[in-house]
Coordinates of C-alpha atoms in Angstrom, one line a residue:
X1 CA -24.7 73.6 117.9
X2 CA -22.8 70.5 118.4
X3 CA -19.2 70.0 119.0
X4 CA -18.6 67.9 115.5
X5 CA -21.5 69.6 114.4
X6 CA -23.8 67.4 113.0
X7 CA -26.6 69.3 113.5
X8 CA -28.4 72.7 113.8
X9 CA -31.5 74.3 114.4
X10 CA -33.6 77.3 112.8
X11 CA -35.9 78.7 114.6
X12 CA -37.3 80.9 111.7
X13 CA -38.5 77.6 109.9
X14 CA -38.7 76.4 112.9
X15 CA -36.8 73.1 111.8
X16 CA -33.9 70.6 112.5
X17 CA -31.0 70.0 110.1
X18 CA -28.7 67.0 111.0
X19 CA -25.7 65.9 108.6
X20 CA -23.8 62.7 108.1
X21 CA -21.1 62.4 107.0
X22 CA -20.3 58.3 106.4
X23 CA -23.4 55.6 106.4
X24 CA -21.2 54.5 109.7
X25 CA -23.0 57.7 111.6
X26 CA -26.2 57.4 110.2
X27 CA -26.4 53.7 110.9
X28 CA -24.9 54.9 114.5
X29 CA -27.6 57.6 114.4
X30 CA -30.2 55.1 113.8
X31 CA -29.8 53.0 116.8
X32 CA -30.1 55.3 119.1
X33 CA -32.8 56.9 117.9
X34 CA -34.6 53.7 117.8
X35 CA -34.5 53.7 121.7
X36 CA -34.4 49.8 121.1
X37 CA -30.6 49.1 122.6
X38 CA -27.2 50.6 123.4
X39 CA -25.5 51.7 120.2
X40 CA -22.2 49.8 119.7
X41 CA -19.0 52.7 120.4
X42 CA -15.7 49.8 120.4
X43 CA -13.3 51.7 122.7
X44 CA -10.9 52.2 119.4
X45 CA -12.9 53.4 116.9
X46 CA -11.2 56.2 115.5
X47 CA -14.5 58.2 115.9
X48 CA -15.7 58.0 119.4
X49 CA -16.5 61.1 120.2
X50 CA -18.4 61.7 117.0
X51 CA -20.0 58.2 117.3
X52 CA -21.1 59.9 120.9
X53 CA -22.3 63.2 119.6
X54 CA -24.3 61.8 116.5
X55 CA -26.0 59.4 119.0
X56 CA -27.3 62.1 121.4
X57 CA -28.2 64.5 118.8
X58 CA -31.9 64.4 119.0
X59 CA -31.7 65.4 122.8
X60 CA -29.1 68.4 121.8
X61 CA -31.5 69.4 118.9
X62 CA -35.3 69.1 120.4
X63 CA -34.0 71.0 123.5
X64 CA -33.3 73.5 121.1
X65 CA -36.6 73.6 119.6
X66 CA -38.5 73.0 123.1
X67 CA -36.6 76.1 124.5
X68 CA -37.2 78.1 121.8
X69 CA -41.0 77.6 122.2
X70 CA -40.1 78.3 126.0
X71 CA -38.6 81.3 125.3
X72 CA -40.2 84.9 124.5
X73 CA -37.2 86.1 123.2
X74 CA -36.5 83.3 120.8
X75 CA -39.8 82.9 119.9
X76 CA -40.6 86.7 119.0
X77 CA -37.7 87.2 117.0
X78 CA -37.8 83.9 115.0
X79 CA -41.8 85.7 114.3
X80 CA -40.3 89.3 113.5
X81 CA -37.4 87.6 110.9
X82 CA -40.0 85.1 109.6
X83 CA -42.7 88.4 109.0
X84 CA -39.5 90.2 107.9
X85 CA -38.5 88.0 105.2
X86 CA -41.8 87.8 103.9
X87 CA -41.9 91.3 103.6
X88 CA -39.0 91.5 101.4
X89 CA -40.3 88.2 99.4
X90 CA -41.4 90.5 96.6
X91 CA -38.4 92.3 96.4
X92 CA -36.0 89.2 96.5
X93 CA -38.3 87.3 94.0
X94 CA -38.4 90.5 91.7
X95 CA -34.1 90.8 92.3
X96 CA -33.4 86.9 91.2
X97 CA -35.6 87.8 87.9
X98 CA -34.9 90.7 86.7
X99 CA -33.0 90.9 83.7
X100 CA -31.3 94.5 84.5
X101 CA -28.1 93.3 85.7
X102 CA -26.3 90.2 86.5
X103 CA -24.7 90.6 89.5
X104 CA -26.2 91.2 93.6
X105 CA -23.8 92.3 95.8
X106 CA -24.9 91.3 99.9
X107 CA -26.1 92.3 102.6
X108 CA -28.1 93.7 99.8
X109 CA -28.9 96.5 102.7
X110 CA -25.4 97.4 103.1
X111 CA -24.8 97.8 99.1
X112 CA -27.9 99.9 99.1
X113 CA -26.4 102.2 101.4
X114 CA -23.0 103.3 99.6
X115 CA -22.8 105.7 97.3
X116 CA -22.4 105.8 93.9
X117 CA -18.7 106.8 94.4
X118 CA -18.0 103.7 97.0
X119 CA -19.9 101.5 94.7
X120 CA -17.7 102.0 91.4
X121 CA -14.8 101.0 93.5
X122 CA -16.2 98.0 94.8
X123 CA -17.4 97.1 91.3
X124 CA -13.2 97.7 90.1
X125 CA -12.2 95.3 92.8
X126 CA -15.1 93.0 92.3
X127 CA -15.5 93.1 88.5
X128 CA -11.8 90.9 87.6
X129 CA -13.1 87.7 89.4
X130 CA -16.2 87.8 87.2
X131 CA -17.0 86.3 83.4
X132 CA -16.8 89.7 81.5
X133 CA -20.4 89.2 79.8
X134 CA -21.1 89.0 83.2
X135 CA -20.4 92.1 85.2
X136 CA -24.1 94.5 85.5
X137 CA -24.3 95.2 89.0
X138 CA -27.3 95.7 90.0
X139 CA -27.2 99.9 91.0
X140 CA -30.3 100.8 93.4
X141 CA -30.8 104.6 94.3
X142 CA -29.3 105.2 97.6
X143 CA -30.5 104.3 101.0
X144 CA -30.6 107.0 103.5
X145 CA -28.6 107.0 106.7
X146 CA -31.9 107.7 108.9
X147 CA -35.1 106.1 107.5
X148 CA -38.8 105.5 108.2
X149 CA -39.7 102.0 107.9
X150 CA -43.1 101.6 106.2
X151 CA -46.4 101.1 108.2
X152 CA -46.9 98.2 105.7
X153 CA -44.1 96.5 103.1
X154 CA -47.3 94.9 100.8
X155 CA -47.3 96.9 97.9
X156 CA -49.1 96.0 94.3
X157 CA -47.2 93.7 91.8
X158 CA -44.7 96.0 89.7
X159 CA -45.7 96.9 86.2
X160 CA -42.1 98.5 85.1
X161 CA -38.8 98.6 86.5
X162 CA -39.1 102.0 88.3
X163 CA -42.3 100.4 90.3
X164 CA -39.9 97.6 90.7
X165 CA -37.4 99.5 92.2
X166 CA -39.9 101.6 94.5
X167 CA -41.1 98.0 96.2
X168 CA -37.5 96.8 97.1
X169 CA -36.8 100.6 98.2
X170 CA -40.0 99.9 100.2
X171 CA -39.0 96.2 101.6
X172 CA -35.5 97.6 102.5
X173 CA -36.8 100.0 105.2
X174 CA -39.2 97.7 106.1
X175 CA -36.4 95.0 106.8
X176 CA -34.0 97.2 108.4
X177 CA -36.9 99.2 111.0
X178 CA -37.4 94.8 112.0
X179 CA -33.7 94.5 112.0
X180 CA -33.5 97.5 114.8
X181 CA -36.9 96.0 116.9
X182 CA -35.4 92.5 116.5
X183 CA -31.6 93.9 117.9
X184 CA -32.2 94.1 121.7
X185 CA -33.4 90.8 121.7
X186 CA -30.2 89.1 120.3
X187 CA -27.4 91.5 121.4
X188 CA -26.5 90.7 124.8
X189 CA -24.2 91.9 127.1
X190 CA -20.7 93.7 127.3
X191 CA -19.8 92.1 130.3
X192 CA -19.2 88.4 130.6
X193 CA -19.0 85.6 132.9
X194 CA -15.8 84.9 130.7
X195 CA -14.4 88.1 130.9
X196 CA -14.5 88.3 126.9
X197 CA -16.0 89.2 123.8
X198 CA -19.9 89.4 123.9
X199 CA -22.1 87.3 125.9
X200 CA -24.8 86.6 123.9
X201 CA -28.5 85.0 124.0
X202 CA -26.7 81.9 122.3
X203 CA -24.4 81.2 125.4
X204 CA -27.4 80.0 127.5
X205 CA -29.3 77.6 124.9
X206 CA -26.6 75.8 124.1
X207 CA -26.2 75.4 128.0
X208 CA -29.4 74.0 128.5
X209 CA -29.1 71.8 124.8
X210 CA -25.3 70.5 126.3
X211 CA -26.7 69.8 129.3
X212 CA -29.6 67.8 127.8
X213 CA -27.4 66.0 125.5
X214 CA -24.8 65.2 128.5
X215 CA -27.6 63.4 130.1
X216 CA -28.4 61.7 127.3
X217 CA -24.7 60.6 126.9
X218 CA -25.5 59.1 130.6
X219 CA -28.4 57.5 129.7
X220 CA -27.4 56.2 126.2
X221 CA -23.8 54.7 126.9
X222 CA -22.8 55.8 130.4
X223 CA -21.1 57.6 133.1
X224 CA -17.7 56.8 131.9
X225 CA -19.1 58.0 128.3
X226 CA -20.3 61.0 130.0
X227 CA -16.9 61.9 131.4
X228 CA -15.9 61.6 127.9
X229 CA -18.1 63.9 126.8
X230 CA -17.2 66.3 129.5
X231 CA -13.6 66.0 129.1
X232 CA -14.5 66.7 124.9
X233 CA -16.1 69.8 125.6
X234 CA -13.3 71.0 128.2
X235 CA -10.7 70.1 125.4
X236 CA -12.1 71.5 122.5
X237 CA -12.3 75.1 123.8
X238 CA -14.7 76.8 122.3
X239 CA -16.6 79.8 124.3
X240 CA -20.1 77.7 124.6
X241 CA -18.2 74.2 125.7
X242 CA -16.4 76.4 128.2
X243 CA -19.3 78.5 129.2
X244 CA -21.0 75.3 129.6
X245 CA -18.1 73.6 131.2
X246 CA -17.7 76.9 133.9
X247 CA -21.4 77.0 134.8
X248 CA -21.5 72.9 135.2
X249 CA -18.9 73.6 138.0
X250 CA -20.1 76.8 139.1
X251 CA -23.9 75.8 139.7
X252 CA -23.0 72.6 140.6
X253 CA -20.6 73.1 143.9
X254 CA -17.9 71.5 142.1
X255 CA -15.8 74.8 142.9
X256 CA -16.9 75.1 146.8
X257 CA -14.0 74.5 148.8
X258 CA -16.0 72.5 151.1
X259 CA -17.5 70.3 148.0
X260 CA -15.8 67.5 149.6
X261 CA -17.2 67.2 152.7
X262 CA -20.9 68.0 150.8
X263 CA -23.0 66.0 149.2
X264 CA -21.9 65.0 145.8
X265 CA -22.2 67.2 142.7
X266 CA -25.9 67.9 142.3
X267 CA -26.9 68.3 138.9
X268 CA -30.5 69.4 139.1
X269 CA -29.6 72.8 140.2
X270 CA -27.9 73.0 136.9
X271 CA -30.8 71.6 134.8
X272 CA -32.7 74.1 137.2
X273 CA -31.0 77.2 136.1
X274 CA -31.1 75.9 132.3
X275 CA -35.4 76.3 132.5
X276 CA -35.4 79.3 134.7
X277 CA -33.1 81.3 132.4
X278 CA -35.2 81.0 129.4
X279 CA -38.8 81.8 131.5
X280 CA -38.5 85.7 131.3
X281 CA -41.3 88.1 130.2
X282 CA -41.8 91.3 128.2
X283 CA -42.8 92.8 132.1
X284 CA -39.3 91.9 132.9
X285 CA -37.4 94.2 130.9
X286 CA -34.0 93.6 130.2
X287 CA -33.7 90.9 133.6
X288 CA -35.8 88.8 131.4
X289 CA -33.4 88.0 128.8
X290 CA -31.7 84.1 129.1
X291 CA -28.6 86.0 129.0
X292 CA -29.2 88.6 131.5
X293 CA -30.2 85.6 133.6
X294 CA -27.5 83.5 133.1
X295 CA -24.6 86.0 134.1
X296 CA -26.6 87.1 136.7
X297 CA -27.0 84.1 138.6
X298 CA -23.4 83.4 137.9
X299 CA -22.2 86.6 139.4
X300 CA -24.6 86.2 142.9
X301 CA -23.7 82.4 143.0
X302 CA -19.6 83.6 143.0
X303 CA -20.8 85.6 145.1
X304 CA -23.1 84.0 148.4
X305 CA -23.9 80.9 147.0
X306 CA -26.3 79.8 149.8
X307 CA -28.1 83.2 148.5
X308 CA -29.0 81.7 145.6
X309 CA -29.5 77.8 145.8
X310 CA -30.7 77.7 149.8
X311 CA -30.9 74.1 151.5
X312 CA -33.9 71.7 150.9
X313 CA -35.6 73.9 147.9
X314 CA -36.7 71.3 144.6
X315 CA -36.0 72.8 141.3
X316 CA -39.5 74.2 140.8
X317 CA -39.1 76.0 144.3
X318 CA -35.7 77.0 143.3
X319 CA -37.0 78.3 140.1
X320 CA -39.2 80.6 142.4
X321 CA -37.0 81.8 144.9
X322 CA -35.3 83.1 141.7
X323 CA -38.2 84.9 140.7
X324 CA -38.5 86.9 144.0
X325 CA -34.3 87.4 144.6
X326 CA -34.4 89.1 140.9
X327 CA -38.0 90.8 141.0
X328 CA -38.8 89.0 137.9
X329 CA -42.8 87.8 137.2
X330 CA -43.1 84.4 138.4
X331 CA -41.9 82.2 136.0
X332 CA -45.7 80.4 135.6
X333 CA -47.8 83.7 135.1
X334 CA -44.2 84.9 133.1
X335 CA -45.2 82.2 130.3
X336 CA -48.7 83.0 130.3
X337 CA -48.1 86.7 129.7
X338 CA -45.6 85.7 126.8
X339 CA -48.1 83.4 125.3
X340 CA -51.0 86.2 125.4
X341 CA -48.1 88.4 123.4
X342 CA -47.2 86.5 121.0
X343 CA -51.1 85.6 119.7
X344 CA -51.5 89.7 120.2
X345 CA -48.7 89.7 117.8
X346 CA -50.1 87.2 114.9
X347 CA -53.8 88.7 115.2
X348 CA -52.3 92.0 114.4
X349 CA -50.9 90.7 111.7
X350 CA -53.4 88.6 110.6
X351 CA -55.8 92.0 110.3
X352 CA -53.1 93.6 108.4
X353 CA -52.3 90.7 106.0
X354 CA -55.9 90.1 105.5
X355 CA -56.8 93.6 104.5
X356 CA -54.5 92.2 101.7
X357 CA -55.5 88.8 101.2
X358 CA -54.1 88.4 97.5
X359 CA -51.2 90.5 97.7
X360 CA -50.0 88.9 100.9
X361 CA -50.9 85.1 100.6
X362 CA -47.8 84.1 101.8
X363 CA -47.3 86.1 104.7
X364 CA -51.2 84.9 105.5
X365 CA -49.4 81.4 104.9
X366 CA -46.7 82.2 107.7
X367 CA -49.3 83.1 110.3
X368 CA -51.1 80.0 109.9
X369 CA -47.8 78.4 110.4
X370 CA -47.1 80.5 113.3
X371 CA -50.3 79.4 114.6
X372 CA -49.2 76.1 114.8
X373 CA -46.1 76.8 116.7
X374 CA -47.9 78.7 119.2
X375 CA -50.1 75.7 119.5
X376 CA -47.3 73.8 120.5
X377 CA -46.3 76.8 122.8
X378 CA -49.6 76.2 124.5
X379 CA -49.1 72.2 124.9
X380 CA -45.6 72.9 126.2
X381 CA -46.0 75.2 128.9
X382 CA -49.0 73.5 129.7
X383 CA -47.1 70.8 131.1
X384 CA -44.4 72.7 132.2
X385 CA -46.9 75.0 134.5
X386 CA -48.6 71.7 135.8
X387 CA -45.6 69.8 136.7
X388 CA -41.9 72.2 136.2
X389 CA -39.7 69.0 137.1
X390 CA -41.2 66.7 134.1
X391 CA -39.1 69.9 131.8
X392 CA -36.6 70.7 134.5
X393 CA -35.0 67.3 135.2
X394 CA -33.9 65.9 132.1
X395 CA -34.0 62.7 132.7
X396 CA -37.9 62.8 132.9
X397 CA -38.0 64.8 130.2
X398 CA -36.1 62.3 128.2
X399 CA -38.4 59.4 129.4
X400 CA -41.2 60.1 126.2
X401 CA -40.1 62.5 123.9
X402 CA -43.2 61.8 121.9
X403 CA -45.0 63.7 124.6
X404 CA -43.7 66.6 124.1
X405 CA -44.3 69.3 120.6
X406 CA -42.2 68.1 117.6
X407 CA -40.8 70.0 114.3
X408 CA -39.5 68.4 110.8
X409 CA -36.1 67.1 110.2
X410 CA -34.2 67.5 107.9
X411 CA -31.4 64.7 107.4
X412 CA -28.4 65.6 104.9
X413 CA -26.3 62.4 103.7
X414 CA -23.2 63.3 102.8
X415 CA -21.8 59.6 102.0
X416 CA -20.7 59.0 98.1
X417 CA -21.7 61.3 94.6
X418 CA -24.9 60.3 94.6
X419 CA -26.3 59.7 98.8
X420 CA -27.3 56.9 100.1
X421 CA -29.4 53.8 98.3
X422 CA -32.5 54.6 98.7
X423 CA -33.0 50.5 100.0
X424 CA -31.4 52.0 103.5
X425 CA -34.7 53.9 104.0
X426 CA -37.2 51.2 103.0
X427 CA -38.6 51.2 107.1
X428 CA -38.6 55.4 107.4
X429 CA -42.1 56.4 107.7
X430 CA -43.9 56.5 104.2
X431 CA -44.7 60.4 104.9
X432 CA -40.6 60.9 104.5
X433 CA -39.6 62.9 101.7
X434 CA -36.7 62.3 99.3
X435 CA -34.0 64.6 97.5
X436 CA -35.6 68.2 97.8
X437 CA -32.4 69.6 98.2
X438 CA -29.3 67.8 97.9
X439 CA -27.2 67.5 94.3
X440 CA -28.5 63.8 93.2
X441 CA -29.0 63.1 89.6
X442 CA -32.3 63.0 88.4
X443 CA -31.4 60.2 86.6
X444 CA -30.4 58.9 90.4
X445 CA -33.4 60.3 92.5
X446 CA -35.1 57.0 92.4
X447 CA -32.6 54.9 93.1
X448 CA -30.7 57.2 95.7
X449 CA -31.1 59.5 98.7
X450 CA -29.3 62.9 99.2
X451 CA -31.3 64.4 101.6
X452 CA -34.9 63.1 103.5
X453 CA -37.5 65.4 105.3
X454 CA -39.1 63.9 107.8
X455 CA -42.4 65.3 109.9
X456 CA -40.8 65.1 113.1
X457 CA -38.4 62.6 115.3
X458 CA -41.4 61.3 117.0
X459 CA -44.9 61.0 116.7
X460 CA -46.7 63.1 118.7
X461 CA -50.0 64.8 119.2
X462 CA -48.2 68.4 118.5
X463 CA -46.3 69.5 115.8
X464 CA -45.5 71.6 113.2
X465 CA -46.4 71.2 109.9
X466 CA -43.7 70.3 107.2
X467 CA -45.2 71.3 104.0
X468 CA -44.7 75.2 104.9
X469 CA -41.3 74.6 106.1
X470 CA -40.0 72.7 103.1
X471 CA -41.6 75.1 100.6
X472 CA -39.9 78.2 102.0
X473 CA -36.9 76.5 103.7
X474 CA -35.3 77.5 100.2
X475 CA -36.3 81.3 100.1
X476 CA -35.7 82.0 103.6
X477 CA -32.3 81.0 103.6
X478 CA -31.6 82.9 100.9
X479 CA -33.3 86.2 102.1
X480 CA -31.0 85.4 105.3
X481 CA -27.8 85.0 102.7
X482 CA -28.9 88.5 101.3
X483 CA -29.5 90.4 104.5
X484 CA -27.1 89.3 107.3
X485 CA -24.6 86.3 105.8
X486 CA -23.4 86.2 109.2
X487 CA -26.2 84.1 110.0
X488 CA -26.1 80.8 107.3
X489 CA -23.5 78.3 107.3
X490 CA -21.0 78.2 105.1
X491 CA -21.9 74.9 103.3
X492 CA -25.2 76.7 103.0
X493 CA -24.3 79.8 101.6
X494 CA -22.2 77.7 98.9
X495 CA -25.8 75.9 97.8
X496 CA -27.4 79.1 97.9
X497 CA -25.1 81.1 95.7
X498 CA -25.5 77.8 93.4
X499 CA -29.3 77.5 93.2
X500 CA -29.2 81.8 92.4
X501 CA -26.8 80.9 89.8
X502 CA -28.9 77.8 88.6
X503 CA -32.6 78.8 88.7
X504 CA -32.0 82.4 88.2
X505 CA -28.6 83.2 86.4
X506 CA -27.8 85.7 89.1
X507 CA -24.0 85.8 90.3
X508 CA -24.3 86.8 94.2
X509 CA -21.1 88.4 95.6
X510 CA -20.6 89.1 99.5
X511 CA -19.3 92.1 100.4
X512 CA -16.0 92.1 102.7

């Protein structure tokens, strides 16, 4: 999340997305990147602000990524969807093609579930705003209340329509029993630092991505350009800037009544409680979510704040004296236990899927990727174990982001009908790849850009392979359109329901 939002990442690809909206940003965009000199930001550009978020979005966005490979929660959930959407890829494959009906109505669980009662009157208030030779909804039998989900969701290819409809009766349950195992991990808690709505797993990555990207603001353009930032966030309003905005006070000593007469505002405890927060374990129960973490150390620093940050301790010592205070597994053996997990969790699967080898190629295909990110789990918390400050402090960490595990991009160019000429990218690296998604011409595909995947930001010794993400970047976002909308962006979910409509002549409606 960024405050003009400019870019976004998914952890079930796992991937970056970064949109531009004028050749001005990208060119912005590029400068920074480079590393090679101060990106120009006149002190009257209408655009600033934007100009200062678009240059510091590659800290914002590999924070992202390098917590989520930090992270058990993150990590284990972004497997369970990934294994989850596979699952259903039969079903969703078998839905686009059938030539039953003409209509899906989403979350395709939640239609599933009404009866056929509640289902004609959604089809009465649905049916006016469609083509009239277009209106056959598709009708599954009813999905229980209470269900069973499947020891297995890999089924044999269906022969007739009935078999058809048994394997997305099948994929159903088997989506929904990962939607209830995934549910803990993401739901949060009732009561909030902010004293509203729900304080979820979100709040405390974009804390430790804002804080990254502030000290990238620093380092990029300045302190005064960091006050900017500051002030942006504080202005803006929204529950992340001003979570982010509370705890920079808070775990600071900005809000000490004797901050004056201390020394000044000390941001490495904050950077501090950004790692700690994301280094719980399985053993820690509920304590261990980033959360959990968060408002607790909020609530005890409010509290008796020389409990919590006591004089003289470094980051990495702070880090442990957090450990003991909550009875949580030391944050070093904490990442070794989740990394023994998660490879418990893809051999598993690799048995099952293998017992299957035909049937379930691509979900062997998504283990081999996951592979790959758990080798760049391995590489991470290597370092992180050997040295905490070099991930704490964000300065060093900033220092060689090559060093550190990287994931594709994937750069959006909004600029004109057609993109960008494809001249501007003569220099990217000759493994870049050109308009897989966007809406160019193909008269225009040679001679223009709409969108570019590249491997990664930086090269680097640990990454994750592109090829798997770009093939099922498509089909993923559209099993996430399908199942919880909630979670695509709109400007997604307005290709998606285009490419259903293109490829597959299927009109998808969102239920309200």
């Amino acid at each position: 999340m960024l405050v003009q939002n400019f870019g976004g990442f998914t952890p079930s690809l796992p991937g970056i997305d970064i949109r531009f909206p004028s050749p001005e940003h990208l060119a912005h965009f590029e400068i920074a990147w480079s590393r090679q000199a101060r990106p120009p930001l006149p002190d009257d550009h209408p655009d600033r602000l934007g100009l200062i978020c678009v240059g510091t979005v590659v800290e914002h966005e590999l924070r992202h990524f390098h917590d989520f490979l930090l992270n058990r929660d993150m990590l284990l959930t972004s497997w369970l969807r990934r294994r989850m959407s596979l699952n259903a890829l039969p079903a969703i494959i078998w839905l686009m093609k059938s030539e039953a009906f003409d209509v899906i109505p989403y979350p395709v669980i939640d239609w599933a579930k009404l009866p056929e009662r509640a289902r004609a009157g959604r089809r009465a208030e649905l049916s006016p705003i469609l083509p009239e030779k277009r209106r056959r909804f598709w009708n599954p039998r009813m999905l229980p209340a209470r269900i069973t989900a499947p020891k297995s969701a890999i089924v044999d290819p269906p022969r007739t329509e009935a078999e058809a409809e048994e394997m997305i009766r099948t994929g159903l349950k088997a989506v929904r029993g990962d939607l209830a195992t995934i549910a803990p991990l993401r739901y949060g808690l009732d009561n909030t630092p902010l004293g509203q709505g729900r304080f979820t797993p979100r709040f405390a990555y974009e804390l430790s991505a804002l804080n990254a990207q502030f000290h990238s603001v620093i380092k990029t353009y300045g302190f005064d350009e960091g006050r900017e930032f500051l002030s942006m966030l504080a202005d803006q309003g929204t529950t992340y800037s001003r979570l982010f905005i509370e705890a920079m006070e808070l775990f600071t000593g900005a809000r000490r009544s004797d901050a004056a007469r201390l020394e000044p505002i000390h941001l490495p405890r904050l950077s501090a409680v950004a790692t700690w927060i994301m280094t719980g374990c399985a053993e820690d129960g509920t304590k261990g979510g980033p959360a959990t973490r968060l408002a607790t150390l909020m609530d005890q620093t409010r509290a008796a704040w020389d409990s919590v940050f006591p004089d003289g301790l470094s980051p990495a010592a702070l880090m442990d004296h957090w450990d003991e205070q909550t009875g949580a597994v030391p944050f070093r053996q904490s990442l070794e236990r989740t990394q023994k997990e998660l490879e418990n969790h893809l051999a598993a699967a690799r048995i099952l899927f293998g017992a299957f080898a035909k049937e379930a190629a691509h979900q062997l295909e998504a283990v081999s990727t996951y592979d790959a990110v758990l080798s760049c789990r391995r590489a991470l918390i290597d370092a992180v174990i050997a040295d905490p400050l070099t991930y704490v402090d964000p300065g060093l960490w900033m220092e060689n982001l090559g060093n550190w595990p990287q994931c594709p991009v994937h750069m959006k160019f909004s600029a004109g009908r057609f993109g960008l000429p494809r001249a501007h990218f003569a220099n990217y690296p000759d493994d870049t790849r050109y308009n897989l998604s966007s809406a160019v011409p193909p008269e225009h595909a040679d001679s223009h850009v709409g969108d570019a995947y590249l491997r990664s930001f930086f090269p680097s010794l640990h990454d994750i392979p592109s090829a798997p993400v770009i093939k099922h970047q498509q089909i993923n976002l559209l099993f996430e359109l399908l199942v919880e909308p909630e979670s695509v962006r709109p400007i997604d979910a307005m290709a998606l329901r285009d490419f259903a409509e293109t490829n597959w002549g299927k009109t998808l409606v969102q239920l309200l």
